[in-house]
Amino acid sequence: FYSLLENNPIANTTLTYRSVTVFAPANLAFQKYTGKVDDSLVLYHMTNSAQNLNQLGYYVSSELEGNPPLWITRQRNGVKDEIFVNNAKILSQRSNLVYTNLNGRKQVLHIIEDVLEPVRSTNPDTPLYNPDAWTFLNQSENIDLDSHRIRSFRQRVQLMKKADIFKAEGRYTFFIPVDEGFQPPPRPEKIDEKVIDGHVIPREVLFTNAAQEEVEHETLAFTDMMKVTISFKTEHSLKGSKTYVKSHTIVGDANHAEGVVLAEIVKANIPVKNGVVHLIHRPLMVVDTTVTQ
C-alpha cells in the first residue's frame, strides 16, 4: 500500500499539505485481493479529515473522485467494539496512529484487514462518480459485476415505478437478484411493488463481515398490513464460505405467501452513495408454488 501511496501524486500532495485519515490495508490483504490495483484505489482509502476510531461516525467521505462514502459499522463484541470500514475490519490495536505533517496538520492511520473496493465503470466514456443504488442498477452494464446481469430486476423496478426507493438519500441495504434468478416463469410477474420493497432494508448499511448472523432486519415491506424481514447467514465448508440472505414473510396477503426464501449472495458488498448493494441468486419473498397446488 505504501508503494501505491508513494506513486500517487494526489495522495502525496494531500499527505504533505492536508489533514487526512488513511485506512491502510495490511500487506496480507493485498496478497488475497483479486481486484484491480490502480491510482484510484489509494484515494478510496483516504479521507480529508483526521479522525481517530472513536470520532468515526456512520461514514466518512473518501478522496476518490465524487467523494464516495466509506461506511463505518460498530459491532459490540463482548466488552469492546469491533469497527468495520465497508466490509473490512479495522485492526484496533494497530490503529489510531497519529502524526503531524510538516505543515502542522494532524493525520491518522488505521490498519484494516481487507482492501476497500470502489464501484468502477468499465466504460471510459461513462465514468461513475459516487453512484447511488439507482444509478448502479441503471448503469450496471458499465460496471464490473463479474459476469452477472441485473436487467430483469431493473425492468420490474421501472414497470412498478419504484426507482425512487433506490434513489433515496440515507442509509440502506439493497438486495438485487441477478437475471438467472428470474427463471422459471411466472417468477418475473411476481415481482410487484411489495416484493421490491422486501428487497430493501432502510436505516442500516449491512456489509456481510459486519452483519450479525440470524438477526432479522425490517424491510420496507414491514408495514401495518405486512411484515417482511431479512437476515444473514454464512456457511463455512472446505470449499470456502457462502453467505445467504433469508427473507421471512411473517404476515403476508393474498398475493404474498407467508414463509421463508433463502438466496445466496453471489456478489456482496458493493458500496453506493446511499448504502450497500448485494447481488443475490434469486428474488426474495417469491415462494414458488408447491407441487400439490
XYZ file of C-alpha atoms in Angstrom:
293
model
C 0.000 0.000 0.000
C 2.885 2.311 0.827
C 4.330 1.973 -2.674
C 0.919 2.802 -4.198
C 0.800 5.850 -1.949
C 4.284 6.972 -2.989
C 3.406 6.695 -6.673
C 0.220 8.739 -6.407
C 0.834 12.496 -6.803
C -2.595 13.462 -5.434
C -2.129 11.287 -2.361
C 1.329 12.746 -1.838
C 0.061 16.316 -2.045
C -2.720 15.501 0.407
C -0.246 13.994 2.866
C 2.063 16.996 2.552
C -0.500 19.755 2.956
C -3.727 18.486 4.499
C -5.322 16.674 7.392
C -6.083 13.101 6.482
C -7.207 9.716 7.756
C -5.680 6.758 5.930
C -7.190 3.266 6.089
C -4.203 1.166 5.068
C -4.771 -2.499 4.172
C -2.287 -4.857 5.810
C 0.138 -6.485 3.339
C -1.719 -9.769 3.675
C -4.869 -8.030 2.400
C -3.173 -7.306 -0.922
C -1.999 -10.899 -1.241
C -5.603 -12.141 -1.197
C -7.034 -9.213 -3.193
C -8.035 -10.154 -6.734
C -9.432 -6.818 -7.904
C -7.828 -4.091 -9.962
C -4.996 -2.089 -8.397
C -4.656 1.426 -9.792
C -4.211 5.059 -8.758
C -7.805 5.486 -7.720
C -7.550 2.693 -5.173
C -5.268 4.721 -2.891
C -7.594 7.736 -2.863
C -10.506 5.498 -1.882
C -8.568 4.625 1.297
C -8.163 8.270 2.374
C -10.460 10.934 3.783
C -9.635 14.620 4.216
C -10.084 14.969 7.962
C -8.113 13.399 10.793
C -10.337 11.055 12.797
C -9.373 8.507 15.385
C -11.589 5.466 15.895
C -13.922 6.964 18.470
C -14.553 10.004 16.258
C -15.759 8.000 13.261
C -19.477 8.479 12.573
C -21.719 6.480 10.224
C -19.499 7.252 7.257
C -16.548 9.309 6.043
C -16.133 10.745 2.538
C -13.247 9.253 0.590
C -10.885 11.257 -1.614
C -11.828 9.315 -4.751
C -13.446 11.458 -7.473
C -17.038 12.173 -6.484
C -16.094 11.547 -2.819
C -17.996 8.266 -2.365
C -18.619 7.386 1.294
C -16.795 4.751 3.296
C -19.375 3.206 5.626
C -18.482 2.649 9.281
C -20.084 -0.142 11.343
C -19.593 -0.794 15.051
C -20.233 -4.293 16.382
C -20.413 -4.920 20.095
C -18.160 -7.895 20.786
C -18.109 -8.681 24.484
C -16.657 -5.620 26.164
C -15.193 -3.889 23.135
C -16.463 -2.557 19.838
C -15.306 -4.123 16.601
C -15.207 -1.444 13.921
C -15.518 -2.017 10.191
C -14.991 0.321 7.267
C -17.167 -1.029 4.448
C -16.515 -4.778 4.675
C -13.019 -4.504 6.176
C -12.365 -4.943 9.865
C -10.218 -2.227 11.415
C -7.360 -3.719 13.447
C -7.882 -1.566 16.545
C -4.583 -2.478 18.164
C -2.746 -1.261 15.042
C -4.808 1.881 14.569
C -5.123 5.429 15.909
C -1.522 6.176 14.913
C -1.365 9.976 14.920
C 1.188 12.055 13.014
C 1.603 15.747 12.341
C 2.919 16.672 8.908
C 5.446 19.468 8.253
C 2.572 21.922 7.857
C 1.257 21.121 11.314
C -1.738 19.135 10.028
C -2.898 16.160 12.060
C -3.032 12.801 10.274
C -4.330 9.459 11.483
C -3.524 5.947 10.282
C -5.755 2.892 10.760
C -4.729 -0.584 9.566
C -7.501 -2.691 8.021
C -7.867 -6.396 7.174
C -9.081 -6.087 3.579
C -8.639 -3.854 0.553
C -11.585 -1.478 0.032
C -13.041 -1.752 -3.446
C -14.950 1.144 -5.029
C -17.607 0.790 -7.737
C -15.844 1.216 -11.065
C -17.060 1.924 -14.572
C -15.752 -0.451 -17.235
C -16.564 2.134 -19.908
C -14.193 5.142 -20.050
C -16.885 7.167 -21.853
C -19.314 6.893 -18.946
C -17.343 7.370 -15.733
C -19.256 6.889 -12.494
C -18.777 9.320 -9.642
C -20.332 8.158 -6.403
C -23.372 6.343 -7.850
C -26.482 5.720 -5.754
C -28.269 2.359 -5.946
C -30.486 3.521 -8.824
C -27.531 4.716 -10.921
C -25.864 1.397 -10.130
C -28.963 -0.502 -11.299
C -29.361 1.693 -14.358
C -25.705 1.645 -15.433
C -24.994 -1.947 -14.460
C -23.807 -2.825 -17.987
C -20.945 -0.341 -17.487
C -19.942 -1.700 -14.074
C -17.634 -4.619 -13.415
C -20.012 -7.199 -11.914
C -18.031 -10.273 -12.983
C -20.500 -11.955 -15.344
C -23.711 -11.010 -13.540
C -26.613 -9.199 -15.203
C -29.410 -7.408 -13.355
C -31.554 -6.194 -16.242
C -34.690 -8.201 -15.341
C -34.943 -6.690 -11.864
C -34.350 -3.211 -13.266
C -37.237 -3.694 -15.706
C -39.540 -4.707 -12.862
C -38.469 -1.680 -10.797
C -39.214 0.605 -13.753
C -42.524 -1.087 -14.510
C -43.635 -0.819 -10.882
C -42.380 2.795 -10.683
C -40.175 2.026 -7.676
C -36.958 3.759 -8.776
C -37.369 6.355 -6.013
C -36.525 3.917 -3.234
C -33.169 3.244 -4.908
C -32.526 6.986 -5.283
C -33.468 7.874 -1.707
C -30.810 9.638 0.345
C -29.782 7.991 3.566
C -28.576 4.571 4.679
C -29.962 1.431 3.063
C -29.098 -2.184 2.278
C -30.272 -3.277 -1.177
C -30.602 -6.856 -2.450
C -30.714 -7.200 -6.233
C -31.486 -10.589 -7.822
C -29.446 -11.466 -10.910
C -31.091 -12.348 -14.224
C -30.644 -16.138 -13.820
C -32.906 -15.956 -10.771
C -35.883 -14.903 -12.875
C -36.331 -18.407 -14.279
C -38.707 -20.156 -14.415
C -41.758 -18.092 -15.399
C -44.110 -16.881 -13.868
C -41.489 -15.711 -11.382
C -40.896 -12.279 -13.026
C -44.590 -11.326 -12.789
C -44.496 -11.971 -9.058
C -42.012 -9.135 -8.558
C -44.546 -6.429 -7.657
C -44.215 -3.243 -5.561
C -44.288 -5.073 -2.243
C -41.725 -7.653 -3.324
C -39.404 -4.841 -4.442
C -39.897 -3.193 -1.018
C -38.959 -6.545 0.511
C -35.505 -6.279 -1.115
C -34.558 -3.100 0.786
C -33.607 -2.643 4.453
C -33.888 1.028 5.500
C -31.701 2.879 8.052
C -28.957 0.233 8.051
C -25.910 -0.335 5.862
C -25.136 -4.030 6.288
C -21.875 -5.420 4.917
C -21.510 -9.193 5.228
C -18.490 -9.237 7.586
C -20.064 -6.641 9.839
C -23.636 -8.011 9.867
C -24.713 -10.160 12.785
C -25.881 -13.645 11.881
C -29.549 -14.593 12.122
C -30.710 -11.112 13.193
C -33.972 -10.174 11.483
C -33.968 -6.693 9.944
C -37.217 -4.988 8.967
C -37.540 -4.271 5.235
C -39.553 -1.543 3.518
C -42.249 -4.253 3.257
C -42.644 -4.179 7.046
C -45.846 -2.159 7.439
C -49.184 -2.265 9.281
C -50.555 -4.846 6.862
C -47.467 -6.822 6.012
C -44.349 -7.990 7.833
C -41.213 -8.995 5.944
C -37.713 -9.251 7.433
C -34.282 -10.216 6.105
C -31.429 -11.929 7.950
C -27.903 -13.057 7.027
C -26.314 -16.469 7.453
C -22.831 -17.621 6.476
C -21.974 -21.276 5.983
C -18.370 -22.439 6.042
C -17.073 -25.534 4.291
C -13.763 -26.806 2.948
C -14.521 -25.097 -0.352
C -14.816 -21.735 1.392
C -17.700 -19.800 2.844
C -21.024 -18.814 1.313
C -23.284 -16.105 2.633
C -27.041 -16.377 2.318
C -29.879 -13.986 2.986
C -33.208 -15.192 4.237
C -36.402 -13.276 3.674
C -39.139 -14.101 6.143
C -42.700 -13.114 5.274
C -44.193 -13.215 8.772
C -47.509 -11.663 7.718
C -48.440 -11.898 4.047
C -51.566 -11.297 1.982
C -53.487 -12.903 -0.895
C -50.583 -12.390 -3.326
C -47.667 -12.839 -0.936
C -47.374 -16.187 0.803
C -46.036 -16.418 4.317
C -42.808 -18.337 4.579
C -39.078 -18.190 4.097
C -36.988 -17.748 0.954
C -33.238 -18.371 1.002
C -30.968 -16.722 -1.563
C -27.206 -16.987 -1.926
C -25.279 -13.737 -2.226
C -23.343 -14.097 -5.498
C -21.558 -10.726 -5.319
C -21.514 -8.985 -1.969
C -20.651 -5.610 -0.513
C -20.911 -3.178 -3.421
C -20.745 0.273 -1.795
C -23.024 3.021 -3.140
C -23.839 6.610 -2.185
C -26.925 5.576 -0.196
C -25.683 2.324 1.310
C -24.618 -1.086 0.070
C -25.807 -3.467 -2.662
C -25.655 -7.272 -2.607
C -26.388 -9.308 -5.737
C -28.391 -12.452 -4.930
C -29.051 -15.592 -6.973
C -32.869 -15.402 -6.869
C -35.609 -12.980 -5.788
C -36.639 -12.869 -2.132
C -40.266 -13.219 -0.937
C -41.313 -15.195 -4.022
C -42.388 -18.503 -2.531
C -42.684 -20.812 -5.537
C -45.926 -22.754 -5.714
C -45.716 -26.269 -4.347
C -46.428 -29.393 -6.366
C -49.716 -30.027 -4.537
C -51.106 -26.629 -5.523
